[in-house]
């Protein structure tokens, strides 16, 4: 099965163009003002136009107000809402009902207890994303360039559809795919030269690494 690839925190036409040309299935825009990857909704809408019909457009929000979502949804017209805050299962249901959009719920992981919260969202969130829990001194809920212990995901039921995030880069993404049941991967800082600055060359290197990992293993001599 080909892996879904989401490039998140995009801010330039050049990075979006390369992500699309390499086959990104999802592109993400960050609507969290403390993030170096933050973009205004009207700017994101213009950036996203080339992706329509080619990749899923994802709006990443952190405990948004209804006014926030009204503006983002009306301008960007995303395909998916990614909720990266402390949204309750009831709140997720309300958001889905209000906007008629699928929701990807993010969980920040450091220990097995962090994953136990998933159970309450099964059948409510359309997909999950597991990211590393932010360091104590970070104001960012994601995009910190750190990983978590992927073996913690082993207890998850195989039917749970999730993307993996947190410190992924060209050097470790193959191991991540081998050691988890992730059907998709999400990268942001792993294709940046500095926070918020995507590198076209690093995007290429990341896709090259995923493509090698996705190649079917052939029998010797075949």
PDB file of C-alpha atoms in Angstrom:
ATOM      1  CA  UNK A   1       0.000   0.000   0.000  1.00  0.00           C
ATOM      2  CA  UNK A   2       1.361   3.391  -0.949  1.00  0.00           C
ATOM      3  CA  UNK A   3       1.947   5.642   2.025  1.00  0.00           C
ATOM      4  CA  UNK A   4       0.002   8.884   2.381  1.00  0.00           C
ATOM      5  CA  UNK A   5       2.423  11.793   2.686  1.00  0.00           C
ATOM      6  CA  UNK A   6       1.465  15.110   4.238  1.00  0.00           C
ATOM      7  CA  UNK A   7       3.776  18.087   4.005  1.00  0.00           C
ATOM      8  CA  UNK A   8       2.711  20.501   6.708  1.00  0.00           C
ATOM      9  CA  UNK A   9       3.390  24.122   7.506  1.00  0.00           C
ATOM     10  CA  UNK A  10       3.689  25.228   3.891  1.00  0.00           C
ATOM     11  CA  UNK A  11       4.149  28.924   3.175  1.00  0.00           C
ATOM     12  CA  UNK A  12       5.568  29.285  -0.358  1.00  0.00           C
ATOM     13  CA  UNK A  13       4.402  28.397  -3.877  1.00  0.00           C
ATOM     14  CA  UNK A  14       7.782  26.756  -4.572  1.00  0.00           C
ATOM     15  CA  UNK A  15       7.490  24.290  -1.698  1.00  0.00           C
ATOM     16  CA  UNK A  16       3.878  23.487  -2.560  1.00  0.00           C
ATOM     17  CA  UNK A  17       4.753  22.952  -6.207  1.00  0.00           C
ATOM     18  CA  UNK A  18       7.515  20.504  -5.328  1.00  0.00           C
ATOM     19  CA  UNK A  19       5.372  18.660  -2.810  1.00  0.00           C
ATOM     20  CA  UNK A  20       2.642  18.216  -5.417  1.00  0.00           C
ATOM     21  CA  UNK A  21       5.058  17.147  -8.133  1.00  0.00           C
ATOM     22  CA  UNK A  22       6.504  14.508  -5.816  1.00  0.00           C
ATOM     23  CA  UNK A  23       3.067  13.140  -5.046  1.00  0.00           C
ATOM     24  CA  UNK A  24       2.059  14.575  -1.685  1.00  0.00           C
ATOM     25  CA  UNK A  25      -1.405  13.309  -0.801  1.00  0.00           C
ATOM     26  CA  UNK A  26      -1.999  16.080   1.762  1.00  0.00           C
ATOM     27  CA  UNK A  27      -0.715  19.621   2.224  1.00  0.00           C
ATOM     28  CA  UNK A  28      -1.151  21.415   5.519  1.00  0.00           C
ATOM     29  CA  UNK A  29      -1.505  25.058   6.513  1.00  0.00           C
ATOM     30  CA  UNK A  30      -0.939  26.179  10.096  1.00  0.00           C
ATOM     31  CA  UNK A  31      -3.387  28.582  11.720  1.00  0.00           C
ATOM     32  CA  UNK A  32      -1.664  28.954  15.087  1.00  0.00           C
ATOM     33  CA  UNK A  33      -0.174  32.401  15.439  1.00  0.00           C
ATOM     34  CA  UNK A  34       2.742  31.415  17.688  1.00  0.00           C
ATOM     35  CA  UNK A  35       4.056  29.055  15.032  1.00  0.00           C
ATOM     36  CA  UNK A  36       6.787  30.171  12.596  1.00  0.00           C
ATOM     37  CA  UNK A  37       4.699  28.337   9.990  1.00  0.00           C
ATOM     38  CA  UNK A  38       1.595  30.431  10.566  1.00  0.00           C
ATOM     39  CA  UNK A  39      -0.190  31.842   7.529  1.00  0.00           C
ATOM     40  CA  UNK A  40      -3.221  34.092   7.281  1.00  0.00           C
ATOM     41  CA  UNK A  41      -6.315  32.298   5.928  1.00  0.00           C
ATOM     42  CA  UNK A  42      -6.516  34.481   2.807  1.00  0.00           C
ATOM     43  CA  UNK A  43      -2.854  33.813   2.017  1.00  0.00           C
ATOM     44  CA  UNK A  44      -3.325  30.078   2.538  1.00  0.00           C
ATOM     45  CA  UNK A  45      -6.320  30.133   0.186  1.00  0.00           C
ATOM     46  CA  UNK A  46      -4.193  31.540  -2.636  1.00  0.00           C
ATOM     47  CA  UNK A  47      -1.339  29.135  -1.932  1.00  0.00           C
ATOM     48  CA  UNK A  48      -3.691  26.159  -1.903  1.00  0.00           C
ATOM     49  CA  UNK A  49      -5.268  26.734  -5.318  1.00  0.00           C
ATOM     50  CA  UNK A  50      -2.764  24.604  -7.296  1.00  0.00           C
ATOM     51  CA  UNK A  51      -3.437  21.689  -4.940  1.00  0.00           C
ATOM     52  CA  UNK A  52      -7.181  21.455  -5.448  1.00  0.00           C
ATOM     53  CA  UNK A  53      -8.038  18.118  -6.956  1.00  0.00           C
ATOM     54  CA  UNK A  54      -4.450  16.915  -6.575  1.00  0.00           C
ATOM     55  CA  UNK A  55      -3.965  16.686  -2.812  1.00  0.00           C
ATOM     56  CA  UNK A  56      -6.129  17.030   0.277  1.00  0.00           C
ATOM     57  CA  UNK A  57      -5.941  20.530   1.741  1.00  0.00           C
ATOM     58  CA  UNK A  58      -5.640  20.395   5.522  1.00  0.00           C
ATOM     59  CA  UNK A  59      -6.330  23.271   7.923  1.00  0.00           C
ATOM     60  CA  UNK A  60      -4.356  22.794  11.149  1.00  0.00           C
ATOM     61  CA  UNK A  61      -5.910  24.539  14.157  1.00  0.00           C
ATOM     62  CA  UNK A  62      -5.371  24.566  17.919  1.00  0.00           C
ATOM     63  CA  UNK A  63      -8.485  24.967  20.091  1.00  0.00           C
ATOM     64  CA  UNK A  64     -10.101  27.275  17.528  1.00  0.00           C
ATOM     65  CA  UNK A  65     -13.101  29.480  18.167  1.00  0.00           C
ATOM     66  CA  UNK A  66     -16.095  29.249  15.866  1.00  0.00           C
ATOM     67  CA  UNK A  67     -15.120  32.619  14.420  1.00  0.00           C
ATOM     68  CA  UNK A  68     -11.661  31.249  13.611  1.00  0.00           C
ATOM     69  CA  UNK A  69     -13.127  28.239  11.866  1.00  0.00           C
ATOM     70  CA  UNK A  70     -15.736  30.288  10.030  1.00  0.00           C
ATOM     71  CA  UNK A  71     -12.995  32.401   8.466  1.00  0.00           C
ATOM     72  CA  UNK A  72     -10.648  29.518   7.697  1.00  0.00           C
ATOM     73  CA  UNK A  73     -13.329  27.302   6.165  1.00  0.00           C
ATOM     74  CA  UNK A  74     -14.913  30.090   4.112  1.00  0.00           C
ATOM     75  CA  UNK A  75     -11.598  31.305   2.676  1.00  0.00           C
ATOM     76  CA  UNK A  76      -9.457  28.159   2.412  1.00  0.00           C
ATOM     77  CA  UNK A  77     -12.247  25.645   1.728  1.00  0.00           C
ATOM     78  CA  UNK A  78     -10.184  22.820   3.211  1.00  0.00           C
ATOM     79  CA  UNK A  79     -10.812  19.142   2.657  1.00  0.00           C
ATOM     80  CA  UNK A  80      -9.896  18.222   6.243  1.00  0.00           C
ATOM     81  CA  UNK A  81      -9.750  19.967   9.612  1.00  0.00           C
ATOM     82  CA  UNK A  82      -6.805  18.890  11.764  1.00  0.00           C
ATOM     83  CA  UNK A  83      -7.489  19.548  15.441  1.00  0.00           C
ATOM     84  CA  UNK A  84      -4.257  19.885  17.398  1.00  0.00           C
ATOM     85  CA  UNK A  85      -5.613  21.146  20.713  1.00  0.00           C
ATOM     86  CA  UNK A  86      -7.618  19.793  23.643  1.00  0.00           C
ATOM     87  CA  UNK A  87     -10.869  19.384  21.741  1.00  0.00           C
ATOM     88  CA  UNK A  88     -13.229  16.962  23.499  1.00  0.00           C
ATOM     89  CA  UNK A  89     -15.067  14.210  21.616  1.00  0.00           C
ATOM     90  CA  UNK A  90     -18.247  16.282  21.915  1.00  0.00           C
ATOM     91  CA  UNK A  91     -16.510  19.320  20.472  1.00  0.00           C
ATOM     92  CA  UNK A  92     -15.180  17.270  17.569  1.00  0.00           C
ATOM     93  CA  UNK A  93     -18.711  16.107  16.786  1.00  0.00           C
ATOM     94  CA  UNK A  94     -19.966  19.686  16.928  1.00  0.00           C
ATOM     95  CA  UNK A  95     -17.241  20.891  14.545  1.00  0.00           C
ATOM     96  CA  UNK A  96     -17.995  18.080  12.097  1.00  0.00           C
ATOM     97  CA  UNK A  97     -21.701  18.914  12.180  1.00  0.00           C
ATOM     98  CA  UNK A  98     -21.128  22.647  11.722  1.00  0.00           C
ATOM     99  CA  UNK A  99     -18.742  22.438   8.785  1.00  0.00           C
ATOM    100  CA  UNK A 100     -19.474  19.093   7.182  1.00  0.00           C
ATOM    101  CA  UNK A 101     -15.786  18.250   7.005  1.00  0.00           C
ATOM    102  CA  UNK A 102     -13.808  15.211   8.127  1.00  0.00           C
ATOM    103  CA  UNK A 103     -11.618  15.701  11.174  1.00  0.00           C
ATOM    104  CA  UNK A 104      -8.134  14.431  11.897  1.00  0.00           C
ATOM    105  CA  UNK A 105      -7.577  14.529  15.663  1.00  0.00           C
ATOM    106  CA  UNK A 106      -4.031  14.917  16.909  1.00  0.00           C
ATOM    107  CA  UNK A 107      -2.675  13.300  20.050  1.00  0.00           C
ATOM    108  CA  UNK A 108       0.634  14.317  21.577  1.00  0.00           C
ATOM    109  CA  UNK A 109       2.453  11.226  22.823  1.00  0.00           C
ATOM    110  CA  UNK A 110       5.157  10.619  25.398  1.00  0.00           C
ATOM    111  CA  UNK A 111       3.843   7.638  27.359  1.00  0.00           C
ATOM    112  CA  UNK A 112       1.294   4.847  26.893  1.00  0.00           C
ATOM    113  CA  UNK A 113      -1.195   6.813  28.985  1.00  0.00           C
ATOM    114  CA  UNK A 114      -1.244   9.518  26.314  1.00  0.00           C
ATOM    115  CA  UNK A 115      -2.605   6.986  23.830  1.00  0.00           C
ATOM    116  CA  UNK A 116      -5.403   5.790  26.076  1.00  0.00           C
ATOM    117  CA  UNK A 117      -7.307   8.991  25.313  1.00  0.00           C
ATOM    118  CA  UNK A 118      -7.788   7.768  21.739  1.00  0.00           C
ATOM    119  CA  UNK A 119     -10.525   5.332  22.716  1.00  0.00           C
ATOM    120  CA  UNK A 120     -13.039   8.106  23.406  1.00  0.00           C
ATOM    121  CA  UNK A 121     -12.601   9.444  19.867  1.00  0.00           C
ATOM    122  CA  UNK A 122     -12.929   6.179  17.935  1.00  0.00           C
ATOM    123  CA  UNK A 123     -15.914   6.477  15.614  1.00  0.00           C
ATOM    124  CA  UNK A 124     -15.868  10.257  16.026  1.00  0.00           C
ATOM    125  CA  UNK A 125     -12.596  11.420  14.488  1.00  0.00           C
ATOM    126  CA  UNK A 126     -12.142  10.301  10.899  1.00  0.00           C
ATOM    127  CA  UNK A 127      -8.410   9.816  11.295  1.00  0.00           C
ATOM    128  CA  UNK A 128      -5.796  10.232  13.984  1.00  0.00           C
ATOM    129  CA  UNK A 129      -2.369  11.794  13.954  1.00  0.00           C
ATOM    130  CA  UNK A 130       0.205  10.909  16.590  1.00  0.00           C
ATOM    131  CA  UNK A 131       2.899  13.476  17.297  1.00  0.00           C
ATOM    132  CA  UNK A 132       5.559  13.801  19.975  1.00  0.00           C
ATOM    133  CA  UNK A 133       4.549  15.715  23.078  1.00  0.00           C
ATOM    134  CA  UNK A 134       6.150  19.140  23.079  1.00  0.00           C
ATOM    135  CA  UNK A 135       9.110  19.873  25.366  1.00  0.00           C
ATOM    136  CA  UNK A 136       8.221  21.823  28.496  1.00  0.00           C
ATOM    137  CA  UNK A 137       9.761  25.048  27.174  1.00  0.00           C
ATOM    138  CA  UNK A 138       7.982  24.950  23.810  1.00  0.00           C
ATOM    139  CA  UNK A 139       4.928  27.037  22.971  1.00  0.00           C
ATOM    140  CA  UNK A 140       4.230  24.890  19.921  1.00  0.00           C
ATOM    141  CA  UNK A 141       2.019  21.798  20.202  1.00  0.00           C
ATOM    142  CA  UNK A 142       3.757  20.319  17.144  1.00  0.00           C
ATOM    143  CA  UNK A 143       6.568  20.965  14.703  1.00  0.00           C
ATOM    144  CA  UNK A 144       9.236  20.668  17.383  1.00  0.00           C
ATOM    145  CA  UNK A 145      11.388  18.192  15.474  1.00  0.00           C
ATOM    146  CA  UNK A 146      11.328  15.480  18.142  1.00  0.00           C
ATOM    147  CA  UNK A 147      10.123  11.888  18.002  1.00  0.00           C
ATOM    148  CA  UNK A 148       8.470   9.616  20.537  1.00  0.00           C
ATOM    149  CA  UNK A 149       8.806   5.898  21.230  1.00  0.00           C
ATOM    150  CA  UNK A 150       7.038   4.361  18.242  1.00  0.00           C
ATOM    151  CA  UNK A 151       6.731   1.013  20.009  1.00  0.00           C
ATOM    152  CA  UNK A 152       3.972   2.581  22.118  1.00  0.00           C
ATOM    153  CA  UNK A 153       1.730   2.390  19.040  1.00  0.00           C
ATOM    154  CA  UNK A 154       1.866  -1.395  19.118  1.00  0.00           C
ATOM    155  CA  UNK A 155      -1.188  -1.697  21.351  1.00  0.00           C
ATOM    156  CA  UNK A 156      -3.453   0.093  18.865  1.00  0.00           C
ATOM    157  CA  UNK A 157      -6.039  -1.965  17.057  1.00  0.00           C
ATOM    158  CA  UNK A 158      -4.993  -2.524  13.463  1.00  0.00           C
ATOM    159  CA  UNK A 159      -8.244  -0.994  12.237  1.00  0.00           C
ATOM    160  CA  UNK A 160      -7.294   2.443  13.606  1.00  0.00           C
ATOM    161  CA  UNK A 161      -6.261   4.696  10.747  1.00  0.00           C
ATOM    162  CA  UNK A 162      -3.505   7.093  11.715  1.00  0.00           C
ATOM    163  CA  UNK A 163      -0.749   9.294  10.437  1.00  0.00           C
ATOM    164  CA  UNK A 164       2.594   9.484  12.206  1.00  0.00           C
ATOM    165  CA  UNK A 165       4.385  12.732  12.918  1.00  0.00           C
ATOM    166  CA  UNK A 166       7.149  14.010  15.169  1.00  0.00           C
ATOM    167  CA  UNK A 167      10.774  14.402  14.169  1.00  0.00           C
ATOM    168  CA  UNK A 168      10.474  12.518  10.882  1.00  0.00           C
ATOM    169  CA  UNK A 169      13.155  13.131   8.270  1.00  0.00           C
ATOM    170  CA  UNK A 170      14.871  11.392   5.360  1.00  0.00           C
ATOM    171  CA  UNK A 171      17.077   9.388   7.712  1.00  0.00           C
ATOM    172  CA  UNK A 172      14.413   7.845   9.948  1.00  0.00           C
ATOM    173  CA  UNK A 173      11.214   7.715   7.907  1.00  0.00           C
ATOM    174  CA  UNK A 174      11.912   4.206   6.581  1.00  0.00           C
ATOM    175  CA  UNK A 175      12.344   2.899  10.138  1.00  0.00           C
ATOM    176  CA  UNK A 176       9.137   4.650  11.132  1.00  0.00           C
ATOM    177  CA  UNK A 177       7.188   2.905   8.398  1.00  0.00           C
ATOM    178  CA  UNK A 178       8.693  -0.491   9.216  1.00  0.00           C
ATOM    179  CA  UNK A 179       8.093  -0.193  12.957  1.00  0.00           C
ATOM    180  CA  UNK A 180       4.565   1.226  12.987  1.00  0.00           C
ATOM    181  CA  UNK A 181       1.246   0.575  11.284  1.00  0.00           C
ATOM    182  CA  UNK A 182       1.022   4.145  10.075  1.00  0.00           C
ATOM    183  CA  UNK A 183      -0.808   4.465   6.783  1.00  0.00           C
ATOM    184  CA  UNK A 184       0.384   8.033   6.443  1.00  0.00           C
ATOM    185  CA  UNK A 185       3.233  10.245   7.558  1.00  0.00           C
ATOM    186  CA  UNK A 186       3.362  13.947   8.297  1.00  0.00           C
ATOM    187  CA  UNK A 187       6.524  16.005   8.013  1.00  0.00           C
ATOM    188  CA  UNK A 188       7.235  19.663   8.688  1.00  0.00           C
ATOM    189  CA  UNK A 189      10.522  20.509  10.414  1.00  0.00           C
ATOM    190  CA  UNK A 190      12.176  17.491   8.761  1.00  0.00           C
ATOM    191  CA  UNK A 191      12.150  19.289   5.407  1.00  0.00           C
ATOM    192  CA  UNK A 192      13.215  22.710   6.705  1.00  0.00           C
ATOM    193  CA  UNK A 193      16.521  24.560   6.811  1.00  0.00           C
ATOM    194  CA  UNK A 194      15.178  26.582   9.754  1.00  0.00           C
ATOM    195  CA  UNK A 195      11.780  26.801  11.462  1.00  0.00           C
ATOM    196  CA  UNK A 196       9.186  27.731   8.871  1.00  0.00           C
ATOM    197  CA  UNK A 197      11.562  27.641   5.880  1.00  0.00           C
ATOM    198  CA  UNK A 198      10.917  24.618   3.659  1.00  0.00           C
ATOM    199  CA  UNK A 199      13.716  23.313   1.427  1.00  0.00           C
ATOM    200  CA  UNK A 200      12.820  21.998  -2.019  1.00  0.00           C
ATOM    201  CA  UNK A 201      15.909  19.777  -1.928  1.00  0.00           C
ATOM    202  CA  UNK A 202      14.950  18.335   1.461  1.00  0.00           C
ATOM    203  CA  UNK A 203      11.415  17.669   0.230  1.00  0.00           C
ATOM    204  CA  UNK A 204      12.951  15.674  -2.631  1.00  0.00           C
ATOM    205  CA  UNK A 205      15.186  13.736  -0.249  1.00  0.00           C
ATOM    206  CA  UNK A 206      12.247  12.911   1.990  1.00  0.00           C
ATOM    207  CA  UNK A 207      10.123  11.617  -0.876  1.00  0.00           C
ATOM    208  CA  UNK A 208      13.066   9.601  -2.180  1.00  0.00           C
ATOM    209  CA  UNK A 209      13.396   7.937   1.220  1.00  0.00           C
ATOM    210  CA  UNK A 210       9.674   7.123   1.411  1.00  0.00           C
ATOM    211  CA  UNK A 211       9.651   5.741  -2.114  1.00  0.00           C
ATOM    212  CA  UNK A 212      12.539   3.425  -1.279  1.00  0.00           C
ATOM    213  CA  UNK A 213      10.706   2.252   1.833  1.00  0.00           C
ATOM    214  CA  UNK A 214       7.506   1.648  -0.154  1.00  0.00           C
ATOM    215  CA  UNK A 215       9.226  -0.479  -2.791  1.00  0.00           C
ATOM    216  CA  UNK A 216       8.024  -4.090  -2.695  1.00  0.00           C
ATOM    217  CA  UNK A 217      10.665  -6.561  -1.607  1.00  0.00           C
ATOM    218  CA  UNK A 218      11.424  -8.996  -4.438  1.00  0.00           C
ATOM    219  CA  UNK A 219      12.752 -12.475  -3.958  1.00  0.00           C
ATOM    220  CA  UNK A 220      16.452 -12.962  -4.605  1.00  0.00           C
ATOM    221  CA  UNK A 221      17.100 -13.993  -8.177  1.00  0.00           C
ATOM    222  CA  UNK A 222      13.647 -13.019  -9.441  1.00  0.00           C
TER     223      UNK A 222
END
